[in-house]
Tab-separated table of C-alpha atoms in Angstrom:
chain	number	residue	atom	x	y	z
Z	1	UNK	CA	-33.809	-27.185	-87.183
Z	2	UNK	CA	-33.376	-30.518	-85.399
Z	3	UNK	CA	-32.860	-34.109	-86.456
Z	4	UNK	CA	-35.103	-36.514	-84.596
Z	5	UNK	CA	-35.055	-40.282	-84.543
Z	6	UNK	CA	-37.607	-42.685	-83.132
Z	7	UNK	CA	-37.413	-46.317	-82.144
Z	8	UNK	CA	-38.967	-48.624	-83.072
Z	9	UNK	CA	-40.089	-47.484	-86.497
Z	10	UNK	CA	-42.938	-49.985	-86.362
Z	11	UNK	CA	-44.187	-52.817	-84.209
Z	12	UNK	CA	-46.995	-55.319	-84.023
Z	13	UNK	CA	-48.122	-56.064	-80.476
Z	14	UNK	CA	-50.631	-58.226	-78.703
Z	15	UNK	CA	-53.471	-56.655	-76.750
Z	16	UNK	CA	-52.795	-56.202	-73.064
Z	17	UNK	CA	-49.065	-55.629	-73.527
Z	18	UNK	CA	-47.119	-52.363	-73.371
Z	19	UNK	CA	-44.717	-50.717	-75.792
Z	20	UNK	CA	-42.167	-48.015	-75.071
Z	21	UNK	CA	-41.267	-45.638	-77.887
Z	22	UNK	CA	-38.019	-43.718	-77.797
Z	23	UNK	CA	-37.376	-40.260	-79.223
Z	24	UNK	CA	-33.827	-38.943	-79.626
Z	25	UNK	CA	-32.909	-35.404	-80.728
Z	26	UNK	CA	-29.545	-34.278	-82.053
Z	27	UNK	CA	-29.546	-31.082	-79.979
Z	28	UNK	CA	-30.747	-29.942	-76.573
Z	29	UNK	CA	-34.353	-28.792	-76.596
Z	30	UNK	CA	-36.672	-27.746	-73.822
Z	31	UNK	CA	-40.038	-28.579	-75.333
Z	32	UNK	CA	-40.929	-32.002	-76.693
Z	33	UNK	CA	-44.345	-33.185	-77.729
Z	34	UNK	CA	-45.981	-36.532	-78.361
Z	35	UNK	CA	-48.740	-36.887	-80.959
Z	36	UNK	CA	-50.993	-39.683	-82.119
Z	37	UNK	CA	-52.231	-40.076	-85.666
Z	38	UNK	CA	-54.973	-42.639	-85.990
Z	39	UNK	CA	-55.550	-44.254	-89.389
Z	40	UNK	CA	-56.777	-41.698	-91.891
Z	41	UNK	CA	-56.843	-38.955	-89.280
Z	42	UNK	CA	-54.878	-35.846	-88.505
Z	43	UNK	CA	-52.508	-35.456	-85.574
Z	44	UNK	CA	-53.727	-35.173	-81.999
Z	45	UNK	CA	-51.471	-33.925	-79.227
Z	46	UNK	CA	-51.092	-36.444	-76.386
Z	47	UNK	CA	-48.826	-34.512	-74.058
Z	48	UNK	CA	-46.107	-31.922	-73.687
Z	49	UNK	CA	-42.888	-33.226	-72.122
Z	50	UNK	CA	-40.560	-30.551	-70.815
Z	51	UNK	CA	-37.359	-31.553	-69.092
Z	52	UNK	CA	-37.445	-31.074	-65.355
Z	53	UNK	CA	-41.200	-31.213	-64.969
Z	54	UNK	CA	-44.036	-33.677	-65.177
Z	55	UNK	CA	-45.585	-34.181	-68.585
Z	56	UNK	CA	-48.755	-32.207	-69.270
Z	57	UNK	CA	-51.501	-34.329	-70.796
Z	58	UNK	CA	-54.255	-33.167	-73.114
Z	59	UNK	CA	-57.898	-33.897	-72.554
Z	60	UNK	CA	-58.636	-37.546	-73.187
Z	61	UNK	CA	-55.122	-38.774	-72.398
Z	62	UNK	CA	-53.965	-39.948	-68.962
Z	63	UNK	CA	-50.611	-40.750	-67.434
Z	64	UNK	CA	-51.573	-44.315	-66.509
Z	65	UNK	CA	-52.205	-45.123	-70.145
Z	66	UNK	CA	-49.402	-43.045	-71.690
Z	67	UNK	CA	-46.587	-42.603	-69.161
Z	68	UNK	CA	-43.829	-40.312	-70.428
Z	69	UNK	CA	-40.250	-39.891	-69.316
Z	70	UNK	CA	-37.975	-36.938	-70.094
Z	71	UNK	CA	-34.657	-37.684	-68.371
Z	72	UNK	CA	-32.620	-35.071	-70.260
Z	73	UNK	CA	-32.789	-32.402	-72.961
Z	74	UNK	CA	-32.247	-34.794	-75.882
Z	75	UNK	CA	-34.375	-37.818	-75.053
Z	76	UNK	CA	-37.920	-38.851	-74.194
Z	77	UNK	CA	-39.983	-42.011	-74.079
Z	78	UNK	CA	-43.693	-42.637	-74.449
Z	79	UNK	CA	-45.178	-45.899	-73.221
Z	80	UNK	CA	-48.483	-47.155	-74.547
Z	81	UNK	CA	-49.801	-49.350	-71.742
Z	82	UNK	CA	-52.276	-52.215	-71.695
Z	83	UNK	CA	-52.774	-51.876	-75.422
Z	84	UNK	CA	-55.968	-52.531	-77.319
Z	85	UNK	CA	-56.615	-52.493	-81.081
Z	86	UNK	CA	-57.884	-48.903	-80.712
Z	87	UNK	CA	-54.306	-47.871	-79.887
Z	88	UNK	CA	-53.190	-48.789	-83.393
Z	89	UNK	CA	-51.796	-45.514	-84.690
Z	90	UNK	CA	-48.693	-43.686	-85.734
Z	91	UNK	CA	-47.031	-42.065	-82.726
Z	92	UNK	CA	-44.844	-39.042	-83.421
Z	93	UNK	CA	-42.591	-36.979	-81.266
Z	94	UNK	CA	-41.716	-33.407	-82.078
Z	95	UNK	CA	-39.527	-30.663	-80.674
Z	96	UNK	CA	-39.842	-26.903	-80.702
Z	97	UNK	CA	-36.468	-25.988	-82.142
Z	98	UNK	CA	-36.775	-23.370	-84.842
Z	99	UNK	CA	-36.056	-19.645	-84.584
Z	100	UNK	CA	-39.713	-19.094	-83.750
Z	101	UNK	CA	-40.023	-22.395	-81.902
Z	102	UNK	CA	-41.589	-24.107	-84.894
Z	103	UNK	CA	-41.891	-27.836	-84.399
Z	104	UNK	CA	-39.881	-30.517	-86.133
Z	105	UNK	CA	-41.099	-34.077	-86.191
Z	106	UNK	CA	-39.602	-37.496	-85.920
Z	107	UNK	CA	-40.323	-40.181	-88.538
Z	108	UNK	CA	-43.022	-41.749	-86.381
Z	109	UNK	CA	-43.646	-45.195	-84.912
Z	110	UNK	CA	-46.343	-47.229	-86.608
Z	111	UNK	CA	-48.053	-49.396	-83.997
Z	112	UNK	CA	-50.467	-52.203	-84.798
Z	113	UNK	CA	-52.254	-53.942	-81.933
Z	114	UNK	CA	-53.822	-57.320	-82.612
X	1	UNK	CA	-61.413	-24.517	-78.918
X	2	UNK	CA	-59.725	-23.686	-82.170
X	3	UNK	CA	-60.324	-25.816	-85.242
X	4	UNK	CA	-58.616	-25.966	-88.605
X	5	UNK	CA	-60.493	-27.002	-91.705
X	6	UNK	CA	-58.643	-27.927	-94.872
X	7	UNK	CA	-59.966	-28.118	-98.395
X	8	UNK	CA	-60.027	-30.032	-100.521
X	9	UNK	CA	-59.714	-33.290	-98.608
X	10	UNK	CA	-58.048	-34.918	-101.584
X	11	UNK	CA	-56.721	-33.802	-104.918
X	12	UNK	CA	-55.537	-35.601	-108.029
X	13	UNK	CA	-53.760	-33.479	-110.617
X	14	UNK	CA	-51.807	-34.085	-113.772
X	15	UNK	CA	-48.090	-33.403	-113.608
X	16	UNK	CA	-47.333	-29.822	-114.542
X	17	UNK	CA	-50.625	-28.420	-113.267
X	18	UNK	CA	-50.949	-25.810	-110.548
X	19	UNK	CA	-52.976	-26.415	-107.421
X	20	UNK	CA	-54.096	-24.690	-104.237
X	21	UNK	CA	-54.869	-26.078	-100.784
X	22	UNK	CA	-56.740	-23.982	-98.245
X	23	UNK	CA	-56.691	-23.931	-94.470
X	24	UNK	CA	-59.337	-22.023	-92.524
X	25	UNK	CA	-59.278	-21.363	-88.808
X	26	UNK	CA	-62.199	-20.777	-86.468
X	27	UNK	CA	-60.073	-18.227	-84.583
X	28	UNK	CA	-57.297	-15.749	-85.297
X	29	UNK	CA	-54.045	-17.569	-85.885
X	30	UNK	CA	-50.953	-16.827	-83.821
X	31	UNK	CA	-48.795	-18.872	-86.143
X	32	UNK	CA	-49.661	-21.030	-89.130
X	33	UNK	CA	-47.432	-23.914	-90.182
X	34	UNK	CA	-47.484	-26.053	-93.293
X	35	UNK	CA	-46.158	-29.609	-93.256
X	36	UNK	CA	-45.935	-32.392	-95.781
X	37	UNK	CA	-46.275	-36.021	-94.808
X	38	UNK	CA	-45.379	-38.956	-96.967
X	39	UNK	CA	-47.856	-41.758	-96.428
X	40	UNK	CA	-47.234	-43.378	-93.043
X	41	UNK	CA	-44.162	-41.298	-92.264
X	42	UNK	CA	-43.196	-38.253	-90.223
X	43	UNK	CA	-43.909	-34.623	-91.060
X	44	UNK	CA	-41.599	-32.407	-93.055
X	45	UNK	CA	-41.711	-28.728	-92.116
X	46	UNK	CA	-42.410	-26.519	-95.122
X	47	UNK	CA	-43.150	-22.974	-93.977
X	48	UNK	CA	-44.345	-20.827	-91.118
X	49	UNK	CA	-46.486	-17.698	-91.424
X	50	UNK	CA	-47.124	-15.267	-88.620
X	51	UNK	CA	-48.054	-11.871	-89.980
X	52	UNK	CA	-51.278	-10.904	-91.702
X	53	UNK	CA	-50.718	-10.706	-95.448
X	54	UNK	CA	-47.449	-12.620	-95.228
X	55	UNK	CA	-46.336	-14.729	-98.171
X	56	UNK	CA	-43.419	-17.162	-98.348
X	57	UNK	CA	-42.049	-19.313	-101.124
X	58	UNK	CA	-39.779	-22.306	-101.267
X	59	UNK	CA	-38.969	-23.785	-104.644
X	60	UNK	CA	-42.365	-24.240	-106.313
X	61	UNK	CA	-44.462	-23.921	-103.172
X	62	UNK	CA	-45.948	-20.606	-102.024
X	63	UNK	CA	-47.925	-20.090	-98.828
X	64	UNK	CA	-49.975	-17.048	-97.889
X	65	UNK	CA	-51.729	-15.889	-94.749
X	66	UNK	CA	-54.660	-13.510	-95.157
X	67	UNK	CA	-54.812	-10.107	-93.492
X	68	UNK	CA	-57.286	-11.291	-90.855
X	69	UNK	CA	-55.003	-14.227	-90.013
X	70	UNK	CA	-57.785	-16.777	-90.265
X	71	UNK	CA	-57.078	-18.344	-93.619
X	72	UNK	CA	-53.991	-19.645	-95.355
X	73	UNK	CA	-53.411	-21.087	-98.784
X	74	UNK	CA	-50.657	-23.301	-100.128
X	75	UNK	CA	-50.032	-23.067	-103.855
X	76	UNK	CA	-47.911	-25.487	-105.861
X	77	UNK	CA	-46.796	-24.391	-109.291
X	78	UNK	CA	-46.085	-26.929	-112.053
X	79	UNK	CA	-46.687	-29.933	-109.790
X	80	UNK	CA	-44.431	-32.987	-109.930
X	81	UNK	CA	-44.883	-36.561	-108.680
X	82	UNK	CA	-42.471	-35.681	-105.843
X	83	UNK	CA	-45.095	-33.275	-104.504
X	84	UNK	CA	-47.451	-36.151	-103.732
X	85	UNK	CA	-48.314	-36.727	-100.097
X	86	UNK	CA	-50.502	-35.337	-97.347
X	87	UNK	CA	-50.346	-31.613	-96.664
X	88	UNK	CA	-51.212	-30.535	-93.149
X	89	UNK	CA	-51.666	-27.081	-91.758
X	90	UNK	CA	-50.975	-26.577	-88.078
X	91	UNK	CA	-51.651	-23.654	-85.799
X	92	UNK	CA	-50.060	-22.487	-82.612
X	93	UNK	CA	-52.756	-22.169	-79.975
X	94	UNK	CA	-50.890	-19.182	-78.657
X	95	UNK	CA	-50.630	-18.023	-75.063
X	96	UNK	CA	-47.037	-19.228	-75.054
X	97	UNK	CA	-47.912	-22.905	-74.955
X	98	UNK	CA	-46.363	-23.773	-78.338
X	99	UNK	CA	-49.011	-26.453	-78.626
X	100	UNK	CA	-50.211	-27.146	-82.111
X	101	UNK	CA	-53.532	-28.207	-83.484
X	102	UNK	CA	-53.653	-29.663	-86.966
X	103	UNK	CA	-55.996	-29.487	-89.867
X	104	UNK	CA	-57.751	-32.440	-91.383
X	105	UNK	CA	-55.128	-32.859	-94.111
X	106	UNK	CA	-55.202	-32.810	-97.905
X	107	UNK	CA	-54.087	-35.890	-99.820
X	108	UNK	CA	-52.368	-34.928	-103.057
X	109	UNK	CA	-51.682	-37.310	-105.893
X	110	UNK	CA	-49.800	-36.151	-108.977
X	111	UNK	CA	-50.176	-38.222	-112.114
X	112	UNK	CA	-47.102	-38.530	-114.316
């Protein structure tokens, strides 16, 4: 398994601003993922962030809006840019770290955009 | 694309009762994962199922994957208030991507 922390745990932001979310893992992992969970909804994958390569974005998500960094095997950041109220969600990072590469999740960052 | 449907969407049970949550896939599952989420928090990994007919248990929670690998059930025996939360099934899309899709979630409330 893996222990994952995220910062900040929550934030309230003004529209038009940007927020960078940090994800720290207690062990080296190749595959990290960023998800969004809109209010009352299930999780939707934003992108896959593997160290040493550009992040791979899912349909409906673009790098200009959600730039991702993956500088090493234990850390990643997701930036939510030019925010609008529709970006209000919980953002979660996860890593594939189990024996069968099952994913373990961070505690999430609850973002509210006014 | 693959979709996961969970039922029921919500469930309220009296403490001590048994309950079952179902997860149905539109395609054959490469891997099926069950998670629990406390309201507004991260996901806690419960169990993973990969083989048709597989069954796993942890404490009072049992998960099964049918032979065709398109349906899974999560059964809680003698429920407790600590079991309350949102239960999510997730599936590996396969093809070595390790990307997950998630079901719609089941909100469980256990009355003391």
